[in-house]
XYZ file of C-alpha atoms in Angstrom:
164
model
C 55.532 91.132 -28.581
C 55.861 90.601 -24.637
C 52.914 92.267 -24.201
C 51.111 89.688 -26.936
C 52.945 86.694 -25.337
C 51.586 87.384 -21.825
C 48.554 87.586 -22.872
C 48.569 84.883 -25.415
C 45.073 83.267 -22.948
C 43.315 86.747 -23.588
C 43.493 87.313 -26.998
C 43.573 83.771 -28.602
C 45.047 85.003 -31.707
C 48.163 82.851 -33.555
C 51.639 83.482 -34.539
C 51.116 84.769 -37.737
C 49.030 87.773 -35.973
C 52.320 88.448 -33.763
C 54.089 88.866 -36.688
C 51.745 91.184 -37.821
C 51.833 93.294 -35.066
C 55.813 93.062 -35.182
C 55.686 94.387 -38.645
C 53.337 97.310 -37.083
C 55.238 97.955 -34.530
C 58.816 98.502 -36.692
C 56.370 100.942 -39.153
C 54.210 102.299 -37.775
C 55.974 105.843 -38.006
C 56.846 105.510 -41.210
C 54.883 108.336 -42.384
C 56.829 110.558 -40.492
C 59.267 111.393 -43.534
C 56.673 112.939 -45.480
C 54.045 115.129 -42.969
C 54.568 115.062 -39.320
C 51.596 116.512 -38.661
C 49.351 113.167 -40.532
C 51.976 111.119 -40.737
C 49.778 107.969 -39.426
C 47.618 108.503 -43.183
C 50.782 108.784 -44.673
C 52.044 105.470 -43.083
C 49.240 103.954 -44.155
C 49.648 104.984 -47.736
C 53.158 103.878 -47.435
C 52.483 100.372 -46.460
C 49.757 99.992 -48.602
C 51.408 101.116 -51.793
C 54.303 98.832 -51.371
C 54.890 95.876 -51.502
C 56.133 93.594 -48.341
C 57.566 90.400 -49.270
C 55.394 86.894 -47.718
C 52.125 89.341 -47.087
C 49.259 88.326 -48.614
C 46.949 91.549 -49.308
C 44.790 91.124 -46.529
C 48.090 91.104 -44.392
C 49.089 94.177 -45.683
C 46.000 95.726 -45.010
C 45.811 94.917 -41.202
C 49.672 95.719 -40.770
C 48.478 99.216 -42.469
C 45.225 99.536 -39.986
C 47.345 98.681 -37.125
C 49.935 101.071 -37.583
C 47.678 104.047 -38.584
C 45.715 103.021 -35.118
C 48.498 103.418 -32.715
C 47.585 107.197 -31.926
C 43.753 106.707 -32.319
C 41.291 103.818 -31.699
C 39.762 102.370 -34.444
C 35.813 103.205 -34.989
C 33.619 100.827 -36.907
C 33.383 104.219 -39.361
C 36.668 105.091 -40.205
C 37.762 104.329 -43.420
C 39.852 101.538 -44.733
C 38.885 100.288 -41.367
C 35.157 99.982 -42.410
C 36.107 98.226 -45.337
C 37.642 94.605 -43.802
C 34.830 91.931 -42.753
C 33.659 92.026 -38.999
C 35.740 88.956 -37.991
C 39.286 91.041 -39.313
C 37.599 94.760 -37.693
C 38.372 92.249 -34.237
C 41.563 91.308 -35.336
C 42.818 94.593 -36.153
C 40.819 95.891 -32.348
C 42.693 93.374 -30.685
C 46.516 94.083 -32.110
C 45.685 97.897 -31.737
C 45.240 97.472 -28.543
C 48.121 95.772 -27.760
C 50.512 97.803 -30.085
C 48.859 101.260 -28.500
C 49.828 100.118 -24.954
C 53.619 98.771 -26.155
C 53.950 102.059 -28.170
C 52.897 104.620 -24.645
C 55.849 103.208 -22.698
C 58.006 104.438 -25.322
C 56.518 107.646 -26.636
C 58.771 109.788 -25.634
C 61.266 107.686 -28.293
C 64.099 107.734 -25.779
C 64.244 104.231 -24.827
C 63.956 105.122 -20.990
C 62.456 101.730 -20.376
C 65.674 99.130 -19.599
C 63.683 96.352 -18.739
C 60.144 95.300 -18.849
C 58.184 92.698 -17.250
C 54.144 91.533 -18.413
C 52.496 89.393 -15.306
C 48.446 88.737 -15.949
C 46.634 88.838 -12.529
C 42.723 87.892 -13.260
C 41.606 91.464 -14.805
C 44.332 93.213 -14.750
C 47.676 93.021 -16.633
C 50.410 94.640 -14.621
C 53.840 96.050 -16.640
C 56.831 95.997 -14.715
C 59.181 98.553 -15.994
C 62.602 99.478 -15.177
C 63.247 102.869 -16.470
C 66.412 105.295 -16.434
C 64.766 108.614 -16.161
C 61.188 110.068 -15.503
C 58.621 108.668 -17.218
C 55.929 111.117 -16.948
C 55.267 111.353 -20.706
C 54.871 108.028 -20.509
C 52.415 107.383 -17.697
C 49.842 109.669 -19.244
C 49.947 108.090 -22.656
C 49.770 104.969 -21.163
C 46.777 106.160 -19.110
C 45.008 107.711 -22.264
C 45.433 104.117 -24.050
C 44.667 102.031 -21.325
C 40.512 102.599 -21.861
C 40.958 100.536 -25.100
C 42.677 98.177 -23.884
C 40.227 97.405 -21.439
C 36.804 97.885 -23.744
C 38.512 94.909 -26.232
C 39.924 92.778 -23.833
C 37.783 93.307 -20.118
C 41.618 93.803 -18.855
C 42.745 96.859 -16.931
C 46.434 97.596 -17.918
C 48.892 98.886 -14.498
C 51.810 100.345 -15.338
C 54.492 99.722 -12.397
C 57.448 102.171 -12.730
C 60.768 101.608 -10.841
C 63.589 104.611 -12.047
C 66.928 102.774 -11.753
């Protein structure tokens, strides 16, 4: 949610939509208790099959886009993704993008990062980080998700590394 903060100018979206992404963000691998190998379908099924208390169906629906989206981009094709209106496609575009970016300085799912910091300069966002150890892994997912970043918002992501 630092990441959606920051850029609060950027995206224009409201609170409820960073609750949305919050919700993605705790889920989102989910579907890793039944396949490993598809288990962003599976996390989709999840959260779409129950139910999640103060979501209204629609709600659901992008919380379950968002979190099947954090290892791919969404495409205009895909399915359920196809199926919300044009004006929600956006919505879901813009909270992927931000949860993809969170979710690559973490990948490795070792909690390297000890402190992060989210400064917007013009076109590019720069992240601060403060890590423990090596953050290789990291970098190159970050670099990999960075291109969607920048086709939704017209912002070029920098990751900034310092290994305390």
């Amino acid at each position: 949610t630092l990441i959606f903060d920051r850029i609060r100018r950027v995206h224009g979206l409201g609170k409820r939509d960073r609750l949305l992404l919050r919700l993605a963000a705790i889920l989102h691998d989910i579907g890793m208790y039944i396949s490993l190998r598809s288990h962003y379908f599976h996390t989709y099924r999840l959260i779409i099959s129950g139910d999640i208390i103060g979501l209204s169906n629609l709600e659901k629906e992008i919380v379950a886009n968002l979190a099947c989206y954090v290892s791919k981009q969404p495409r205009p094709e895909d399915e359920p993704f196809a199926s919300l209106d044009k004006k929600e496609q956006v919505r879901v575009g813009k909270l992927a993008a931000i949860l993809r970016i969170a979710d690559s300085i973490d990948r490795s799912h070792r909690h390297k990062v000890e402190m992060c910091d989210v400064q917007l300069k013009g076109e590019e966002m720069y992240l601060h980080c403060q890590a423990r150890e090596d953050m290789t892994l990291e970098e190159w997912t970050f670099e990999d998700k960075a291109d969607f970043f920048i086709e939704v918002f017209g912002v070029r992501p920098i990751l900034v590394k310092e290994i305390v």
